[in-house]
Short mmCIF file of C-alpha atoms and ligand atoms in Angstrom, two decimals:
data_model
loop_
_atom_site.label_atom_id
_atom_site.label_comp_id
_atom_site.label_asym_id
_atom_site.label_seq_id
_atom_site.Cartn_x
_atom_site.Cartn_y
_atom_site.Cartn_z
CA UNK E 1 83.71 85.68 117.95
CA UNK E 2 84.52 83.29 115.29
CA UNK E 3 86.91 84.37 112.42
CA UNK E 4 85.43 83.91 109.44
CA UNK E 5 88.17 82.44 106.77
CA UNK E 6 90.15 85.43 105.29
CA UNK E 7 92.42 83.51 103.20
CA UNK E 8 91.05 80.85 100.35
CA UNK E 9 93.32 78.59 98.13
CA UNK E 10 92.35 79.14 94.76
CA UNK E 11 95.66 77.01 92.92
CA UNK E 12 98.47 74.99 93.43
CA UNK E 13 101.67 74.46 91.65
CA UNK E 14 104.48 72.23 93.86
CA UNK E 15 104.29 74.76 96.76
CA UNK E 16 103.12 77.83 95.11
CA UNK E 17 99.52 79.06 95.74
CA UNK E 18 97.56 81.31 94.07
CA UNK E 19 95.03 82.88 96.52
CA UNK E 20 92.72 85.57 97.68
CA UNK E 21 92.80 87.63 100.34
CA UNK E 22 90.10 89.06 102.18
CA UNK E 23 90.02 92.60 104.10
CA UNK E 24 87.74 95.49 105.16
CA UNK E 25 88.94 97.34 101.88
CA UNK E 26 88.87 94.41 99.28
CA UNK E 27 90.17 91.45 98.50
CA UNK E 28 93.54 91.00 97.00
CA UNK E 29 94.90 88.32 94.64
CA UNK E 30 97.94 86.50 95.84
CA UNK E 31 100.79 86.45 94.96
CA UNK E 32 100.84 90.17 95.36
CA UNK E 33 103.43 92.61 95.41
CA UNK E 34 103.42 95.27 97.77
CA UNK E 35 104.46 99.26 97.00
CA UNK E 36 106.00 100.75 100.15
CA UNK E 37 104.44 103.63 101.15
CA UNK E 38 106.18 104.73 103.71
CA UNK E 39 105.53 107.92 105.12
CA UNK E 40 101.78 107.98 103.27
CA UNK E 41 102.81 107.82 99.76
CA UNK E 42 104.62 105.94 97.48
CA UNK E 43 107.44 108.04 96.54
CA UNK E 44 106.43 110.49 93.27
CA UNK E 45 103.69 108.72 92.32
CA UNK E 46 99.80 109.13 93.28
CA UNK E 47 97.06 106.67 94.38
CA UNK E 48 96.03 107.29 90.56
CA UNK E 49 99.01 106.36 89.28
CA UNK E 50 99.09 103.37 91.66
CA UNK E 51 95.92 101.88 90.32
CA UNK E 52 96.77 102.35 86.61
CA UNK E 53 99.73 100.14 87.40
CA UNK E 54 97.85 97.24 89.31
CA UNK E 55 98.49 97.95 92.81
CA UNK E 56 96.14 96.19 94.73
CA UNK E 57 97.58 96.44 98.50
CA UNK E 58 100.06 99.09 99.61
CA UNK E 59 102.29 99.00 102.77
CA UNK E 60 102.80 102.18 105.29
CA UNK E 61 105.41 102.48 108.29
CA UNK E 62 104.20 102.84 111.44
CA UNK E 63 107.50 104.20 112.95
CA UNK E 64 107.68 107.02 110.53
CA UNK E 65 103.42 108.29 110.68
CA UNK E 66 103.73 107.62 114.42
CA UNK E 67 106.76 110.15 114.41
CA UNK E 68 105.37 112.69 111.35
CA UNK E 69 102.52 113.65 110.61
CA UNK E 70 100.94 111.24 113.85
CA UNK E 71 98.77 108.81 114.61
CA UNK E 72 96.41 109.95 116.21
CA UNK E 73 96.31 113.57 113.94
CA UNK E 74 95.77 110.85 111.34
CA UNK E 75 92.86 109.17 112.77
CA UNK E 76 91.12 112.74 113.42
CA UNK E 77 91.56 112.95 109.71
CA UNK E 78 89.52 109.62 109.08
CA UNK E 79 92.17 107.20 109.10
CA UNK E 80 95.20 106.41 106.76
CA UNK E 81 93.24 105.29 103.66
CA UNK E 82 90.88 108.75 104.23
CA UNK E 83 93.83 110.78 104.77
CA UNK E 84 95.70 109.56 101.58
CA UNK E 85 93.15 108.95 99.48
CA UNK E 86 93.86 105.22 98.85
CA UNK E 87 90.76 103.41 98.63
CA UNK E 88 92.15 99.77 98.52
CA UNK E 89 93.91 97.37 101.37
CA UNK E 90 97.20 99.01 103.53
CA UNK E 91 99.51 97.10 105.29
CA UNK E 92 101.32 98.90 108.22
CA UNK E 93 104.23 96.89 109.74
CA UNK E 94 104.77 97.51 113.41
CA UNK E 95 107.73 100.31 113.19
CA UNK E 96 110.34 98.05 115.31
CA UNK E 97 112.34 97.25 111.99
CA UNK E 98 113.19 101.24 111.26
CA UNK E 99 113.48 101.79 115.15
CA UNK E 100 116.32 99.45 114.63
CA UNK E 101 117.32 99.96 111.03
CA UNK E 102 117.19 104.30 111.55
CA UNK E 103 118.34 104.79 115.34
CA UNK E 104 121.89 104.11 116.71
CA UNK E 105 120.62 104.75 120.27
CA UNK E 106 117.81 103.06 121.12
CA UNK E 107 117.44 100.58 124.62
CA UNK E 108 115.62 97.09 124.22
CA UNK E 109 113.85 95.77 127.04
CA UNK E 110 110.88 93.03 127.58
CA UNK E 111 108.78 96.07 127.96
CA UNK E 112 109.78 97.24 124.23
CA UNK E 113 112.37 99.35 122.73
CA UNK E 114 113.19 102.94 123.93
CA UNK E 115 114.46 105.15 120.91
CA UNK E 116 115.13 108.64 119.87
CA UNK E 117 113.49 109.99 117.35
CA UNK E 118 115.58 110.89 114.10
CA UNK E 119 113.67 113.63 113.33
CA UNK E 120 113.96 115.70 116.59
CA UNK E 121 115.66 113.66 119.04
CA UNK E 122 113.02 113.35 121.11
CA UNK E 123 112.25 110.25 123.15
CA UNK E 124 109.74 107.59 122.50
CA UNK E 125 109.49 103.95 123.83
CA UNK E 126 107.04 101.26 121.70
CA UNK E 127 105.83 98.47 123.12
CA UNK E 128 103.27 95.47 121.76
CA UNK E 129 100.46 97.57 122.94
CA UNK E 130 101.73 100.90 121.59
CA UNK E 131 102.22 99.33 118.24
CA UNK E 132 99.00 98.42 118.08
CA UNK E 133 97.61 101.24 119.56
CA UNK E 134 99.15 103.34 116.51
CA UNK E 135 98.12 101.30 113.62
CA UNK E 136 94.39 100.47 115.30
CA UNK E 137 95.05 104.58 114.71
CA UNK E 138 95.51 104.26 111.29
CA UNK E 139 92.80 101.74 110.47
CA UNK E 140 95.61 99.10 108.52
CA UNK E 141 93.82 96.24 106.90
CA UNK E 142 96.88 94.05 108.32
CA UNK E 143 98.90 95.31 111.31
CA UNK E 144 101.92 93.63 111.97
CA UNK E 145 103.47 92.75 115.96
CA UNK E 146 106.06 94.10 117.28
CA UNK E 147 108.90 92.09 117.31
CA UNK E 148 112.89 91.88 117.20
CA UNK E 149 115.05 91.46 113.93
CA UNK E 150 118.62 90.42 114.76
CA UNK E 151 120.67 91.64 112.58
CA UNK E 152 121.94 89.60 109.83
CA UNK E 153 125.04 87.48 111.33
CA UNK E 154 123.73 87.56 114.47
CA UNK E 155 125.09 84.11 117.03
CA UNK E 156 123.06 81.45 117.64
CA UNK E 157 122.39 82.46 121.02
CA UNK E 158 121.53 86.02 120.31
CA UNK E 159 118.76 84.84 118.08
CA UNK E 160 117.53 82.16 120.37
CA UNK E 161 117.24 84.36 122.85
CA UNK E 162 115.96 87.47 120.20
CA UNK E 163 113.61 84.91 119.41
CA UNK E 164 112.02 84.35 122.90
CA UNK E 165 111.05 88.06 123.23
CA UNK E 166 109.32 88.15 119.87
CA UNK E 167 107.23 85.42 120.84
CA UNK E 168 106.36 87.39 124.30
CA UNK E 169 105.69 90.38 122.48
CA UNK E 170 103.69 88.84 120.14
CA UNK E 171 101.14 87.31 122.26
CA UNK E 172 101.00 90.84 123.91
CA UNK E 173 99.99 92.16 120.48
CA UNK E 174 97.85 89.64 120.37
CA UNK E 175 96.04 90.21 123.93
CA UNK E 176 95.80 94.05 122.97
CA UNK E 177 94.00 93.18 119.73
CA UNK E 178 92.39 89.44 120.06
CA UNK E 179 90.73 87.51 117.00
CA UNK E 180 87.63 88.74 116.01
CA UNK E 181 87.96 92.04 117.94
CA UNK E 182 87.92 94.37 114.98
CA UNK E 183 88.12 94.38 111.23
CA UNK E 184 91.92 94.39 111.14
CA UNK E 185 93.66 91.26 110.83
CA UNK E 186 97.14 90.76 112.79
CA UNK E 187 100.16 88.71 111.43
CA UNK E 188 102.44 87.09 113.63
CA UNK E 189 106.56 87.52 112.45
CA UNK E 190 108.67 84.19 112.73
CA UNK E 191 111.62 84.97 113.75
CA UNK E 192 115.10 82.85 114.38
CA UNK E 193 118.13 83.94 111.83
CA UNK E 194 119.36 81.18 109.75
CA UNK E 195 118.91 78.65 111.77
CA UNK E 196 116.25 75.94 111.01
CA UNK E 197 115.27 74.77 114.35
CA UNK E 198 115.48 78.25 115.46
CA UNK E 199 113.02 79.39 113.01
CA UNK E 200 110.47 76.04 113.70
CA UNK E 201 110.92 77.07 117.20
CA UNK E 202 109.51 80.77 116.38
CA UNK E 203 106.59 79.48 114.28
CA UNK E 204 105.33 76.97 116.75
CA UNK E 205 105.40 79.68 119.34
CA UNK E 206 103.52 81.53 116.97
CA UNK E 207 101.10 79.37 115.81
CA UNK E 208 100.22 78.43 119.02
CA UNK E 209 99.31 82.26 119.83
CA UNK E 210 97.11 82.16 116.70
CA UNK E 211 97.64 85.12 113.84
CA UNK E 212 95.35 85.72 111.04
CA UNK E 213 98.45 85.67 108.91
CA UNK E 214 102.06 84.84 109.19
CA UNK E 215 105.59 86.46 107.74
CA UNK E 216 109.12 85.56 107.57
CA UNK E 217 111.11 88.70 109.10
CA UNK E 218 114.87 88.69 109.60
CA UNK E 219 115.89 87.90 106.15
CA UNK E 220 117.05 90.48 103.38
CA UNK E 221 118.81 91.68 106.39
CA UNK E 222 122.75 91.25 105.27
CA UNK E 223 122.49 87.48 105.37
CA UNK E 224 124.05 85.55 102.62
CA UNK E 225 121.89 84.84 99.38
CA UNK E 226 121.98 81.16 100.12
CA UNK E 227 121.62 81.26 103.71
CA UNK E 228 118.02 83.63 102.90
CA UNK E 229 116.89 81.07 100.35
CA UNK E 230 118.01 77.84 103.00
CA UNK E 231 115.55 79.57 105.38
CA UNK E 232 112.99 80.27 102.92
CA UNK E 233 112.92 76.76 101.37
CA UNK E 234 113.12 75.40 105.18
CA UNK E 235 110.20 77.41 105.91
CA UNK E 236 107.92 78.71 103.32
CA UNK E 237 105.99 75.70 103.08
CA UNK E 238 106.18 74.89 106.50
CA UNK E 239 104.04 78.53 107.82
CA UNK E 240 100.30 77.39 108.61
CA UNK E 241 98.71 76.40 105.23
CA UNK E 242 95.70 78.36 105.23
CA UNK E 243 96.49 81.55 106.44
CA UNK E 244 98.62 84.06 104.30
CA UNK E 245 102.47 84.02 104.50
CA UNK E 246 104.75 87.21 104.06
CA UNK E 247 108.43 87.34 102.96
CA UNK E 248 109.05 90.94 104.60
CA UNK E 249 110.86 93.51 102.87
CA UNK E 250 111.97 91.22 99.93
CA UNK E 251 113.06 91.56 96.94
CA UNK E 252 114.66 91.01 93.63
CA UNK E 253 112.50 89.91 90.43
CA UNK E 254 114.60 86.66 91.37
CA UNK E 255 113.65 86.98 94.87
CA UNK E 256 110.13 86.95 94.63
CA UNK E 257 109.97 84.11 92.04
CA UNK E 258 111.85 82.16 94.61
CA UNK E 259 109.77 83.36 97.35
CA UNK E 260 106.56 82.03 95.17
CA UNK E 261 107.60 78.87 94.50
CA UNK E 262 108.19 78.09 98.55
CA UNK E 263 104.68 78.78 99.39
CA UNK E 264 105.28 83.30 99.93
CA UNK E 265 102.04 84.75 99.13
CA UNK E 266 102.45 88.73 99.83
CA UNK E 267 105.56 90.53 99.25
CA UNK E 268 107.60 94.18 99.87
CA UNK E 269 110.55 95.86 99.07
CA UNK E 270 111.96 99.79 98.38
CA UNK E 271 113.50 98.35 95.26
CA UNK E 272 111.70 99.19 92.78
CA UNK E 273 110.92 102.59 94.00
CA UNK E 274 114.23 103.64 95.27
CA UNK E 275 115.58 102.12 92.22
CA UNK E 276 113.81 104.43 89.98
CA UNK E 277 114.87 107.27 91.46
CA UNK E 278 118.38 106.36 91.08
CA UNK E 279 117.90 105.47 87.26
CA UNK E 280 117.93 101.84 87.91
CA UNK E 281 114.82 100.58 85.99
CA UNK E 282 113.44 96.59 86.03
CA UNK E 283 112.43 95.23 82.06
CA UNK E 284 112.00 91.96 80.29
CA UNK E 285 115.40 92.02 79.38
CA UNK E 286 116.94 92.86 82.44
CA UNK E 287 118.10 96.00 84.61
CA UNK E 288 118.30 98.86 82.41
CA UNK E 289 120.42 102.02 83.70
CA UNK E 290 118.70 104.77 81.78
CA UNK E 291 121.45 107.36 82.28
CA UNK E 292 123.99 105.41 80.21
CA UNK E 293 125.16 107.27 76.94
CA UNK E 294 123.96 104.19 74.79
CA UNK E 295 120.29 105.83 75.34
CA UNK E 296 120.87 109.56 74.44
CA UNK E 297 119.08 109.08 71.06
CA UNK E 298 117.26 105.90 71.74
CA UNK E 299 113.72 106.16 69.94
CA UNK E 300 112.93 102.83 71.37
CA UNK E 301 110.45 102.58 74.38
CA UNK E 302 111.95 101.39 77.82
CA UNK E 303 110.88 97.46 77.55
CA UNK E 304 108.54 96.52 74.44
CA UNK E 305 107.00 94.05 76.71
CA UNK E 306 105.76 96.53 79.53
CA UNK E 307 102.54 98.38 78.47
CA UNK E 308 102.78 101.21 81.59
CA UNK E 309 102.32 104.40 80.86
CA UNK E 310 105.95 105.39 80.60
CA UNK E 311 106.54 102.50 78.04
CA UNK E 312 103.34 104.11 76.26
CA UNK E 313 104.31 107.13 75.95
CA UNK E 314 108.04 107.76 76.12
CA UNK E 315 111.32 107.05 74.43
CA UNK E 316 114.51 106.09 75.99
CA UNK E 317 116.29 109.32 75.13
CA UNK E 318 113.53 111.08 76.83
CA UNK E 319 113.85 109.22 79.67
CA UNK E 320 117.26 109.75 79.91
CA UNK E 321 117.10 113.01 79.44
CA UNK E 322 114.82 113.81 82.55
CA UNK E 323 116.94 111.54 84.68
CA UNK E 324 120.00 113.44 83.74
CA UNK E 325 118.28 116.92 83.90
CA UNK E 326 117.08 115.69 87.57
CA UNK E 327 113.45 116.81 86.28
CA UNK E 328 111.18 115.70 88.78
CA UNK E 329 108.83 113.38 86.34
CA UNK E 330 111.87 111.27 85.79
CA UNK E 331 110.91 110.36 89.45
CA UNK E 332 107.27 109.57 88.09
CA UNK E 333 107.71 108.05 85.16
CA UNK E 334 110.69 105.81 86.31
CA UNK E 335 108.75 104.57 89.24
CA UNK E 336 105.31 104.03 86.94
CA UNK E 337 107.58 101.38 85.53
CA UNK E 338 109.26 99.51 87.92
CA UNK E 339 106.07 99.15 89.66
CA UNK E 340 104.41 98.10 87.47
CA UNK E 341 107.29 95.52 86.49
CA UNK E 342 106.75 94.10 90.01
CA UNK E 343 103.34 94.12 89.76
CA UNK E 344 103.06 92.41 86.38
CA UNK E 345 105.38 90.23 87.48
CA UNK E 346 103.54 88.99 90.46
CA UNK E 347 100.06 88.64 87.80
CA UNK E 348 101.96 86.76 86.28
CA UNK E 349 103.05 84.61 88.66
CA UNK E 350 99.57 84.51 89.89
CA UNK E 351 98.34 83.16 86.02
CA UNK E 352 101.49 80.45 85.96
CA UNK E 353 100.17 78.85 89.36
CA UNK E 354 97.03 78.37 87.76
CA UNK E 355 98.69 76.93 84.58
CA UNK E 356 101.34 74.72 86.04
CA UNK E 357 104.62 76.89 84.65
CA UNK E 358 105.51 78.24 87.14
CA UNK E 359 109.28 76.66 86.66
CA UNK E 360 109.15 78.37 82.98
CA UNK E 361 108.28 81.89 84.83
CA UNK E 362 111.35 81.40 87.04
CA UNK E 363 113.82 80.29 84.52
CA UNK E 364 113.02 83.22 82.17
CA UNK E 365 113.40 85.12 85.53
CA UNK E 366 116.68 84.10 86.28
CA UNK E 367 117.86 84.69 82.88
CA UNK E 368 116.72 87.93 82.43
CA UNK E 369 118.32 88.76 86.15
CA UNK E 370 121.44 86.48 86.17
CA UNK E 371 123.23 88.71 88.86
CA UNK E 372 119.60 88.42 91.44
CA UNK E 373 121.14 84.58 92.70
CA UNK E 374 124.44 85.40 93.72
N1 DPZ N 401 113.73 92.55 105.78
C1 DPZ N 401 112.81 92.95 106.74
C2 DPZ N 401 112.01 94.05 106.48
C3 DPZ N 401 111.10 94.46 107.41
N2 DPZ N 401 110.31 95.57 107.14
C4 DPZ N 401 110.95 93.80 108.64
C5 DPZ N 401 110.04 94.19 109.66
O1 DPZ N 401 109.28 95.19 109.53
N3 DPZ N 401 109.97 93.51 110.82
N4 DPZ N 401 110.76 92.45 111.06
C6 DPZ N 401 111.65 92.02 110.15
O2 DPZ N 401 112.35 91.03 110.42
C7 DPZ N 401 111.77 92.70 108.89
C8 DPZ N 401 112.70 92.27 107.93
ZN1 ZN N 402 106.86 100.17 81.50
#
């Protein structure tokens, strides 16, 4: 069955594209940003509390809802989106990233990768099919292969050869789940460290397999800052034009500007939620640590520019007094924010594209977060 188009250009600006994404739970507006969801939720907040901030699309991890609560008690319970009462597009990536990034033992093979499990111990091996098995299980809008990420430093000939059995596990992926056989769309993950040819090399393989969408894995992974934005330059615009492109687990406000401006439509990354828990919190101005002294009898919101709840409602000193009281809304409140810094920050991406600025947007970026380029 023929594919209809999922993916429509909607503006241009040098490489950047504003778009729109189709799914079985909505459509998203790209560039988007992407809360991590990890086990189910998005750390302290709720799906309320999500859409209030703009989140359109939020991203779950196979590895750790194949491990706790389970897939398959999850698709008894109606599927992911049922189960957490998020009504809007998931992404799931394929769990081999935290079988790597969470396990010390764990065997690779070309049937997959055997691991122990960190909660118990107990054994477990995924392969293409499994992976697919367990997110067809959770009912993802976009499921994501299985594939290898070297990690960062890796020789040339570990990644070539890394490289090879992401392709073959990718076509697997794809044979267990084929265009057109369900609602769920499947991206492929080019691989191939920092190494240009490397990386063409992936994406041909991949492209000749045929995904619905297509992401850059294997950077944000230890590399050096310029070596990650050699690659993404190299690449970015070179990923199929009409089908999405994902810059996985990245990044900085800086980051994701850069990301934008080579042709990255969908992005992730734990910093903005992690970072809120730790009192690290994204503004206009720049990074803003709220436990500092400075704030104990700041009156002023967090950032005059953000119009989130917290900024609403709160002062700096109250802020900072939750965060160093370790109340548990300073988790909430802290992470209202920096999401919905990322997210306005991708809308506004998404409103440059269509007027042309998108070089102002970046520069103010890299003002605001000198420290992002190094
Ligand atoms: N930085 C990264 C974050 C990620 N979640 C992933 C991933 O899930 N798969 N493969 C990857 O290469 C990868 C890189
Ligand atoms: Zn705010």
């Amino acid at each position: 069955m023929e594919r209809q188009n999922i993916f429509t250009i909607l503006a241009r600006d040098g490489h950047a594209r504003r778009g729109r994404l189709s799914t079985a739970h909505g459509t998203v507006e790209t560039p988007v940003f992407m809360p991590v969801g990890t086990v189910g939720s998005v750390k302290a907040v709720c799906p309320a509390d999500l859409k209030d901030v703009g989140a359109q699309i939020i991203l779950g991890n196979t590895y750790h809802l194949y491990l706790r609560p389970g897939d398959e008690l999850v698709a008894r319970r109606g599927g992911l989106h049922r189960f957490m009462r998020w009504d809007g597009p998931i992404l799931t990536d394929s769990g081999g990233f935290q079988v790597f990034s969470l396990n010390e033992l764990r065997r690779l093979g070309e049937e997959g990768v055997e691991f122990r499990s960190h909660l118990d111990g107990s054994r477990h091996l995924f392969t293409p099919e499994k992976v697919v098995s367990i997110q067809r299980n959770l009912g993802s809008d976009v499921m994501m292969v299985l594939d290898e990420c070297p990690p960062g430093g890796s020789d040339r000939d570990y990644v070539a050869r890394s490289l090879g059995l992401t392709t073959r596990w990718a076509r697997r992926c794809r044979e267990a789940y084929p265009a057109g056989a369900g609602e769920q769309h499947l991206f492929g993950i080019v691989q191939g460290g920092i190494y240009e040819d490397l990386r063409e090399e992936s994406l041909a393989q991949l492209a000749g397999i045929g995904f619905e969408g297509y992401a850059l894995g294997g950077l944000s992974v230890g590399e050096k800052k310029a070596d990650m934005y050699r690659i993404l330059a190299h690449m970015g615009p070179r990923l199929p034009e009409n089908a999405p492109r994902y810059l996985m687990g990245v990044g900085t406000p800086l980051d994701i500007v850069t990301g934008i401006e080579n042709g990255i439509d969908m992005f992730d990354c734990v910093l903005p939620t992690r970072n809120a828990r730790n009192g690290t919190l994204y503004t206009s101005q720049g990074k803003v640590n709220i436990k500092r002294a400075e704030f104990r009898e700041d009156d002023s919101p967090l950032d005059p520019a953000c119009s989130c709840y917290t900024c609403r409602t709160f002062s700096r000193a109250y802020l900072r007094h939750l965060y160093v009281a370790k109340e548990i809304l300073s988790f909430r409140l802290n992470t209202i924010h920096n999401l919905r810094y990322f997210l306005d920050l991708t809308a506004r991406a998404r409103t440059a594209i269509e007027a042309g600025t998108m070089a102002a947007l970046k520069a103010e970026i890299a003002a605001a977060y000198p420290e992002d380029g190094a």
